[in-house]
């Protein structure tokens, strides 16, 4: 069974933890810094932020204050859509670095593929990787056709595709495609944004394993082999979410969850898999 110290090796040789802290809506300033410091102290080593989240400066400050060796922390950020394009991406990533006050960012992703400037944006990230400012280049919210677009342009395969994944949003076709191509699958919203905690199957599984529903959902992601990044800004829940390495869901649990349905997620997954 994996542990908090388990790593996954990406297709470019970079190693990253398979569990980390999501940082969307953690707030900013001292509030965010406190949650981050607490998480780092407890053992979290992967931090998932984005230009859009406006907390890159807080991440950098917390890393410095923690006193933890920079090399043992994996920082993920994402180029926001309005910064897409070759020159704009270079400028925005350099701006992110100065907000972080870091010499490099471990992983930079294209936040989403909608801008129509994926190729130039991706080329800019590769250039920054060449300069040592980024260790690994990936994408987020890319469907199969977007990934094929990069391949057809003769570009190297992204190291990661970060997509929404939880028992109600399984994206099997896309996950299989990423795995065939050697792309690491990082799942966001592992707790379905807290919207499905009253699901009876999850509640039963939580009782069976003497865990919370949130822990069952995080374990589902880990059992599936996804890198997972639950968000919390509450110390008790930050702690709870990392206590998932002492149990596994059973085969029967997984079989039951294959049939999990939530109307909104069903429609979302159906549309996503069709385009
Ligand atoms: N690439 C993308 O487009 C994209 C999109 C969405 C998210 N993400 C990334 O993925 C991360 C996770 O997704 P998310 O933040 O949207 O949703 P999430 O992690 O699925 O759920 C977070 C919600 O669950 C609550 N929560 C956390 N732990 C809990 C627990 N043990 N018990 C009960 N409630 C709990 C949190 O509240 P408290 O904070 O109050 O605990 C928050 O309301 C983001 O922070 C971000 O880094 C990426």
PDB file of N, CA and C and ligand atoms in Angstrom, residues 21-26 47-50 53 76 78 80 109-112 139-141 162-166 186-195 197 212-215 217-218 228-241 265, ligand 1:
ATOM      1  N   UNK A  21      -2.140  18.789  -1.494  1.00  0.00           N
ATOM      2  CA  UNK A  21      -3.168  19.730  -1.027  1.00  0.00           C
ATOM      3  C   UNK A  21      -3.638  20.616  -2.175  1.00  0.00           C
ATOM      4  N   UNK A  22      -4.937  20.602  -2.437  1.00  0.00           N
ATOM      5  CA  UNK A  22      -5.534  21.518  -3.413  1.00  0.00           C
ATOM      6  C   UNK A  22      -5.656  22.894  -2.787  1.00  0.00           C
ATOM      7  N   UNK A  23      -5.424  23.927  -3.581  1.00  0.00           N
ATOM      8  CA  UNK A  23      -5.375  25.274  -2.990  1.00  0.00           C
ATOM      9  C   UNK A  23      -6.369  26.252  -3.600  1.00  0.00           C
ATOM     10  N   UNK A  24      -7.373  25.722  -4.293  1.00  0.00           N
ATOM     11  CA  UNK A  24      -8.397  26.620  -4.828  1.00  0.00           C
ATOM     12  C   UNK A  24      -9.303  27.062  -3.678  1.00  0.00           C
ATOM     13  N   UNK A  25      -9.472  28.357  -3.541  1.00  0.00           N
ATOM     14  CA  UNK A  25     -10.332  28.949  -2.504  1.00  0.00           C
ATOM     15  C   UNK A  25      -9.840  28.694  -1.077  1.00  0.00           C
ATOM     16  N   UNK A  26      -8.515  28.602  -0.909  1.00  0.00           N
ATOM     17  CA  UNK A  26      -8.006  28.511   0.472  1.00  0.00           C
ATOM     18  C   UNK A  26      -7.896  29.894   1.097  1.00  0.00           C
ATOM     19  N   UNK A  47       1.761  20.697  -3.459  1.00  0.00           N
ATOM     20  CA  UNK A  47       0.838  21.828  -3.329  1.00  0.00           C
ATOM     21  C   UNK A  47       0.348  22.208  -4.710  1.00  0.00           C
ATOM     22  N   UNK A  48      -0.984  22.180  -4.888  1.00  0.00           N
ATOM     23  CA  UNK A  48      -1.541  22.460  -6.211  1.00  0.00           C
ATOM     24  C   UNK A  48      -2.187  23.841  -6.247  1.00  0.00           C
ATOM     25  N   UNK A  49      -1.495  24.784  -6.902  1.00  0.00           N
ATOM     26  CA  UNK A  49      -2.060  26.117  -7.038  1.00  0.00           C
ATOM     27  C   UNK A  49      -2.212  26.451  -8.524  1.00  0.00           C
ATOM     28  N   UNK A  50      -2.489  27.722  -8.810  1.00  0.00           N
ATOM     29  CA  UNK A  50      -2.670  28.177 -10.196  1.00  0.00           C
ATOM     30  C   UNK A  50      -2.595  29.703 -10.190  1.00  0.00           C
ATOM     31  N   UNK A  53      -5.754  31.161  -8.918  1.00  0.00           N
ATOM     32  CA  UNK A  53      -6.131  31.081  -7.501  1.00  0.00           C
ATOM     33  C   UNK A  53      -5.611  32.270  -6.681  1.00  0.00           C
ATOM     34  N   UNK A  76       2.884  22.728  -7.882  1.00  0.00           N
ATOM     35  CA  UNK A  76       2.207  22.673  -9.184  1.00  0.00           C
ATOM     36  C   UNK A  76       1.485  24.004  -9.380  1.00  0.00           C
ATOM     37  N   UNK A  78      -0.504  26.627 -12.714  1.00  0.00           N
ATOM     38  CA  UNK A  78      -1.155  26.503 -14.031  1.00  0.00           C
ATOM     39  C   UNK A  78      -1.242  27.865 -14.706  1.00  0.00           C
ATOM     40  N   UNK A  80      -3.057  30.519 -16.605  1.00  0.00           N
ATOM     41  CA  UNK A  80      -4.463  30.846 -16.799  1.00  0.00           C
ATOM     42  C   UNK A  80      -4.729  31.216 -18.272  1.00  0.00           C
ATOM     43  N   UNK A 109       1.182  23.559 -15.588  1.00  0.00           N
ATOM     44  CA  UNK A 109       0.180  22.970 -16.468  1.00  0.00           C
ATOM     45  C   UNK A 109      -0.501  24.082 -17.276  1.00  0.00           C
ATOM     46  N   UNK A 110      -0.997  23.746 -18.449  1.00  0.00           N
ATOM     47  CA  UNK A 110      -1.930  24.653 -19.141  1.00  0.00           C
ATOM     48  C   UNK A 110      -3.274  24.431 -18.439  1.00  0.00           C
ATOM     49  N   UNK A 111      -3.848  25.484 -17.858  1.00  0.00           N
ATOM     50  CA  UNK A 111      -5.006  25.294 -16.973  1.00  0.00           C
ATOM     51  C   UNK A 111      -6.198  24.647 -17.688  1.00  0.00           C
ATOM     52  N   UNK A 112      -6.452  25.114 -18.919  1.00  0.00           N
ATOM     53  CA  UNK A 112      -7.539  24.496 -19.688  1.00  0.00           C
ATOM     54  C   UNK A 112      -7.297  24.750 -21.171  1.00  0.00           C
ATOM     55  N   UNK A 139      -0.658  19.379 -18.622  1.00  0.00           N
ATOM     56  CA  UNK A 139      -1.888  20.058 -19.035  1.00  0.00           C
ATOM     57  C   UNK A 139      -2.993  19.750 -18.027  1.00  0.00           C
ATOM     58  N   UNK A 140      -4.083  20.461 -18.167  1.00  0.00           N
ATOM     59  CA  UNK A 140      -5.231  20.216 -17.297  1.00  0.00           C
ATOM     60  C   UNK A 140      -6.509  20.397 -18.103  1.00  0.00           C
ATOM     61  N   UNK A 141      -7.496  19.581 -17.792  1.00  0.00           N
ATOM     62  CA  UNK A 141      -8.789  19.625 -18.482  1.00  0.00           C
ATOM     63  C   UNK A 141      -8.667  19.329 -19.971  1.00  0.00           C
ATOM     64  N   UNK A 162      -4.308  16.915 -15.565  1.00  0.00           N
ATOM     65  CA  UNK A 162      -5.092  17.067 -14.326  1.00  0.00           C
ATOM     66  C   UNK A 162      -6.559  17.259 -14.715  1.00  0.00           C
ATOM     67  N   UNK A 163      -7.390  16.316 -14.298  1.00  0.00           N
ATOM     68  CA  UNK A 163      -8.811  16.349 -14.669  1.00  0.00           C
ATOM     69  C   UNK A 163      -9.676  16.034 -13.454  1.00  0.00           C
ATOM     70  N   UNK A 164     -10.960  16.362 -13.568  1.00  0.00           N
ATOM     71  CA  UNK A 164     -11.857  16.071 -12.439  1.00  0.00           C
ATOM     72  C   UNK A 164     -12.086  14.560 -12.343  1.00  0.00           C
ATOM     73  N   UNK A 165     -11.874  14.015 -11.155  1.00  0.00           N
ATOM     74  CA  UNK A 165     -12.040  12.565 -10.949  1.00  0.00           C
ATOM     75  C   UNK A 165     -12.503  12.268  -9.530  1.00  0.00           C
ATOM     76  N   UNK A 166     -13.596  11.555  -9.427  1.00  0.00           N
ATOM     77  CA  UNK A 166     -14.083  11.043  -8.149  1.00  0.00           C
ATOM     78  C   UNK A 166     -15.113   9.964  -8.486  1.00  0.00           C
ATOM     79  N   UNK A 186      -3.758  13.112 -12.818  1.00  0.00           N
ATOM     80  CA  UNK A 186      -3.922  13.772 -11.515  1.00  0.00           C
ATOM     81  C   UNK A 186      -5.395  14.165 -11.403  1.00  0.00           C
ATOM     82  N   UNK A 187      -6.041  13.704 -10.341  1.00  0.00           N
ATOM     83  CA  UNK A 187      -7.481  13.951 -10.227  1.00  0.00           C
ATOM     84  C   UNK A 187      -7.769  15.146  -9.336  1.00  0.00           C
ATOM     85  N   UNK A 188      -8.535  16.084  -9.863  1.00  0.00           N
ATOM     86  CA  UNK A 188      -8.963  17.199  -8.987  1.00  0.00           C
ATOM     87  C   UNK A 188     -10.395  16.988  -8.517  1.00  0.00           C
ATOM     88  N   UNK A 189     -10.790  17.783  -7.506  1.00  0.00           N
ATOM     89  CA  UNK A 189     -12.104  17.629  -6.854  1.00  0.00           C
ATOM     90  C   UNK A 189     -12.349  16.191  -6.396  1.00  0.00           C
ATOM     91  N   UNK A 190     -11.389  15.573  -5.697  1.00  0.00           N
ATOM     92  CA  UNK A 190     -11.610  14.186  -5.266  1.00  0.00           C
ATOM     93  C   UNK A 190     -12.792  14.051  -4.315  1.00  0.00           C
ATOM     94  N   UNK A 191     -13.195  15.167  -3.692  1.00  0.00           N
ATOM     95  CA  UNK A 191     -14.336  15.120  -2.769  1.00  0.00           C
ATOM     96  C   UNK A 191     -15.604  15.620  -3.462  1.00  0.00           C
ATOM     97  N   UNK A 192     -15.562  15.715  -4.779  1.00  0.00           N
ATOM     98  CA  UNK A 192     -16.709  16.240  -5.553  1.00  0.00           C
ATOM     99  C   UNK A 192     -17.181  17.568  -4.961  1.00  0.00           C
ATOM    100  N   UNK A 193     -16.243  18.371  -4.526  1.00  0.00           N
ATOM    101  CA  UNK A 193     -16.507  19.700  -3.936  1.00  0.00           C
ATOM    102  C   UNK A 193     -17.447  19.606  -2.727  1.00  0.00           C
ATOM    103  N   UNK A 194     -17.456  18.448  -2.096  1.00  0.00           N
ATOM    104  CA  UNK A 194     -18.314  18.273  -0.902  1.00  0.00           C
ATOM    105  C   UNK A 194     -19.789  18.089  -1.233  1.00  0.00           C
ATOM    106  N   UNK A 195     -20.128  17.834  -2.504  1.00  0.00           N
ATOM    107  CA  UNK A 195     -21.531  17.807  -2.911  1.00  0.00           C
ATOM    108  C   UNK A 195     -22.183  16.421  -2.824  1.00  0.00           C
ATOM    109  N   UNK A 197     -21.506  14.002  -0.218  1.00  0.00           N
ATOM    110  CA  UNK A 197     -21.206  13.332   1.048  1.00  0.00           C
ATOM    111  C   UNK A 197     -22.400  12.533   1.598  1.00  0.00           C
ATOM    112  N   UNK A 212     -14.192   8.396   7.453  1.00  0.00           N
ATOM    113  CA  UNK A 212     -15.222   9.357   7.027  1.00  0.00           C
ATOM    114  C   UNK A 212     -15.506   9.165   5.541  1.00  0.00           C
ATOM    115  N   UNK A 213     -16.606   9.736   5.089  1.00  0.00           N
ATOM    116  CA  UNK A 213     -16.937   9.659   3.653  1.00  0.00           C
ATOM    117  C   UNK A 213     -15.827  10.327   2.832  1.00  0.00           C
ATOM    118  N   UNK A 214     -15.297  11.439   3.339  1.00  0.00           N
ATOM    119  CA  UNK A 214     -14.211  12.127   2.614  1.00  0.00           C
ATOM    120  C   UNK A 214     -13.016  11.183   2.453  1.00  0.00           C
ATOM    121  N   UNK A 215     -12.688  10.470   3.523  1.00  0.00           N
ATOM    122  CA  UNK A 215     -11.530   9.544   3.442  1.00  0.00           C
ATOM    123  C   UNK A 215     -11.800   8.412   2.454  1.00  0.00           C
ATOM    124  N   UNK A 217     -13.621   8.673  -0.223  1.00  0.00           N
ATOM    125  CA  UNK A 217     -13.495   9.254  -1.581  1.00  0.00           C
ATOM    126  C   UNK A 217     -12.017   9.426  -1.971  1.00  0.00           C
ATOM    127  N   UNK A 218     -11.208   9.874  -1.024  1.00  0.00           N
ATOM    128  CA  UNK A 218      -9.770  10.054  -1.322  1.00  0.00           C
ATOM    129  C   UNK A 218      -9.130   8.684  -1.592  1.00  0.00           C
ATOM    130  N   UNK A 228      -3.789  12.589  -6.183  1.00  0.00           N
ATOM    131  CA  UNK A 228      -5.016  13.253  -5.717  1.00  0.00           C
ATOM    132  C   UNK A 228      -4.709  14.451  -4.817  1.00  0.00           C
ATOM    133  N   UNK A 229      -5.550  15.485  -4.920  1.00  0.00           N
ATOM    134  CA  UNK A 229      -5.236  16.762  -4.262  1.00  0.00           C
ATOM    135  C   UNK A 229      -6.460  17.365  -3.557  1.00  0.00           C
ATOM    136  N   UNK A 230      -6.990  16.668  -2.520  1.00  0.00           N
ATOM    137  CA  UNK A 230      -8.141  17.233  -1.803  1.00  0.00           C
ATOM    138  C   UNK A 230      -7.810  18.599  -1.209  1.00  0.00           C
ATOM    139  N   UNK A 231      -8.785  19.486  -1.285  1.00  0.00           N
ATOM    140  CA  UNK A 231      -8.588  20.825  -0.706  1.00  0.00           C
ATOM    141  C   UNK A 231      -9.253  20.910   0.660  1.00  0.00           C
ATOM    142  N   UNK A 232      -8.558  21.488   1.622  1.00  0.00           N
ATOM    143  CA  UNK A 232      -9.208  21.943   2.844  1.00  0.00           C
ATOM    144  C   UNK A 232      -8.393  23.081   3.421  1.00  0.00           C
ATOM    145  N   UNK A 233      -9.087  24.034   4.030  1.00  0.00           N
ATOM    146  CA  UNK A 233      -8.335  25.064   4.737  1.00  0.00           C
ATOM    147  C   UNK A 233      -8.555  24.927   6.236  1.00  0.00           C
ATOM    148  N   UNK A 234      -9.139  23.785   6.621  1.00  0.00           N
ATOM    149  CA  UNK A 234      -9.436  23.558   8.026  1.00  0.00           C
ATOM    150  C   UNK A 234      -8.444  22.527   8.589  1.00  0.00           C
ATOM    151  N   UNK A 235      -7.677  22.887   9.631  1.00  0.00           N
ATOM    152  CA  UNK A 235      -6.638  21.983  10.129  1.00  0.00           C
ATOM    153  C   UNK A 235      -7.143  20.576  10.440  1.00  0.00           C
ATOM    154  N   UNK A 236      -8.332  20.488  11.045  1.00  0.00           N
ATOM    155  CA  UNK A 236      -8.856  19.156  11.398  1.00  0.00           C
ATOM    156  C   UNK A 236      -9.065  18.321  10.130  1.00  0.00           C
ATOM    157  N   UNK A 237      -9.612  18.974   9.094  1.00  0.00           N
ATOM    158  CA  UNK A 237      -9.900  18.224   7.855  1.00  0.00           C
ATOM    159  C   UNK A 237      -8.623  17.997   7.020  1.00  0.00           C
ATOM    160  N   UNK A 238      -7.661  18.922   7.112  1.00  0.00           N
ATOM    161  CA  UNK A 238      -6.370  18.696   6.435  1.00  0.00           C
ATOM    162  C   UNK A 238      -5.749  17.414   6.995  1.00  0.00           C
ATOM    163  N   UNK A 239      -5.835  17.288   8.334  1.00  0.00           N
ATOM    164  CA  UNK A 239      -5.295  16.098   9.011  1.00  0.00           C
ATOM    165  C   UNK A 239      -6.098  14.846   8.613  1.00  0.00           C
ATOM    166  N   UNK A 240      -7.418  14.972   8.676  1.00  0.00           N
ATOM    167  CA  UNK A 240      -8.294  13.823   8.349  1.00  0.00           C
ATOM    168  C   UNK A 240      -8.012  13.305   6.939  1.00  0.00           C
ATOM    169  N   UNK A 241      -7.829  14.231   5.993  1.00  0.00           N
ATOM    170  CA  UNK A 241      -7.686  13.829   4.589  1.00  0.00           C
ATOM    171  C   UNK A 241      -6.391  13.073   4.320  1.00  0.00           C
ATOM    172  N   UNK A 265     -23.146  15.236 -12.396  1.00  0.00           N
ATOM    173  CA  UNK A 265     -21.879  14.652 -12.851  1.00  0.00           C
ATOM    174  C   UNK A 265     -22.098  13.685 -14.004  1.00  0.00           C
TER     175      UNK A 265
HETATM  176  N1  LIG B   1      -7.374  22.130 -12.945  1.00  0.00           N
HETATM  177  C1  LIG B   1      -8.576  22.572 -12.658  1.00  0.00           C
HETATM  178  O1  LIG B   1      -9.308  23.107 -13.525  1.00  0.00           O
HETATM  179  C2  LIG B   1      -9.093  22.425 -11.265  1.00  0.00           C
HETATM  180  C3  LIG B   1     -10.471  22.609 -11.002  1.00  0.00           C
HETATM  181  C4  LIG B   1     -10.919  22.438  -9.696  1.00  0.00           C
HETATM  182  C5  LIG B   1     -10.024  22.102  -8.692  1.00  0.00           C
HETATM  183  N2  LIG B   1      -8.690  21.961  -8.968  1.00  0.00           N
HETATM  184  C6  LIG B   1      -7.707  21.620  -7.902  1.00  0.00           C
HETATM  185  O2  LIG B   1      -8.192  20.520  -7.149  1.00  0.00           O
HETATM  186  C7  LIG B   1      -8.297  20.880  -5.771  1.00  0.00           C
HETATM  187  C8  LIG B   1      -9.421  20.138  -5.116  1.00  0.00           C
HETATM  188  O3  LIG B   1     -10.664  20.463  -5.709  1.00  0.00           O
HETATM  189  P1  LIG B   1     -11.744  21.405  -4.978  1.00  0.00           P
HETATM  190  O4  LIG B   1     -11.076  22.256  -3.969  1.00  0.00           O
HETATM  191  O5  LIG B   1     -12.505  22.113  -6.027  1.00  0.00           O
HETATM  192  O6  LIG B   1     -12.742  20.365  -4.318  1.00  0.00           O
HETATM  193  P2  LIG B   1     -12.589  19.097  -3.327  1.00  0.00           P
HETATM  194  O7  LIG B   1     -11.204  18.929  -2.868  1.00  0.00           O
HETATM  195  O8  LIG B   1     -13.287  17.978  -4.004  1.00  0.00           O
HETATM  196  O9  LIG B   1     -13.522  19.546  -2.106  1.00  0.00           O
HETATM  197  C9  LIG B   1     -13.201  20.635  -1.299  1.00  0.00           C
HETATM  198  C10 LIG B   1     -14.393  20.903  -0.385  1.00  0.00           C
HETATM  199  O10 LIG B   1     -14.565  19.820   0.542  1.00  0.00           O
HETATM  200  C11 LIG B   1     -14.441  20.319   1.875  1.00  0.00           C
HETATM  201  N3  LIG B   1     -13.701  19.304   2.643  1.00  0.00           N
HETATM  202  C12 LIG B   1     -12.373  19.023   2.576  1.00  0.00           C
HETATM  203  N4  LIG B   1     -12.064  17.997   3.368  1.00  0.00           N
HETATM  204  C13 LIG B   1     -13.207  17.623   3.981  1.00  0.00           C
HETATM  205  C14 LIG B   1     -13.526  16.618   4.936  1.00  0.00           C
HETATM  206  N5  LIG B   1     -12.600  15.781   5.404  1.00  0.00           N
HETATM  207  N6  LIG B   1     -14.816  16.526   5.372  1.00  0.00           N
HETATM  208  C15 LIG B   1     -15.764  17.366   4.901  1.00  0.00           C
HETATM  209  N7  LIG B   1     -15.529  18.334   3.987  1.00  0.00           N
HETATM  210  C16 LIG B   1     -14.259  18.457   3.530  1.00  0.00           C
HETATM  211  C17 LIG B   1     -13.686  21.618   1.786  1.00  0.00           C
HETATM  212  O11 LIG B   1     -14.043  22.509   2.815  1.00  0.00           O
HETATM  213  P3  LIG B   1     -12.969  23.026   3.928  1.00  0.00           P
HETATM  214  O12 LIG B   1     -11.877  23.745   3.195  1.00  0.00           O
HETATM  215  O13 LIG B   1     -13.775  23.931   4.778  1.00  0.00           O
HETATM  216  O14 LIG B   1     -12.479  21.813   4.653  1.00  0.00           O
HETATM  217  C18 LIG B   1     -14.198  22.147   0.440  1.00  0.00           C
HETATM  218  O15 LIG B   1     -15.461  22.749   0.597  1.00  0.00           O
HETATM  219  C19 LIG B   1      -8.479  22.404  -5.832  1.00  0.00           C
HETATM  220  O16 LIG B   1      -8.261  23.012  -4.594  1.00  0.00           O
HETATM  221  C20 LIG B   1      -7.495  22.748  -6.905  1.00  0.00           C
HETATM  222  O17 LIG B   1      -6.172  22.730  -6.390  1.00  0.00           O
HETATM  223  C21 LIG B   1      -8.214  22.085 -10.245  1.00  0.00           C
END
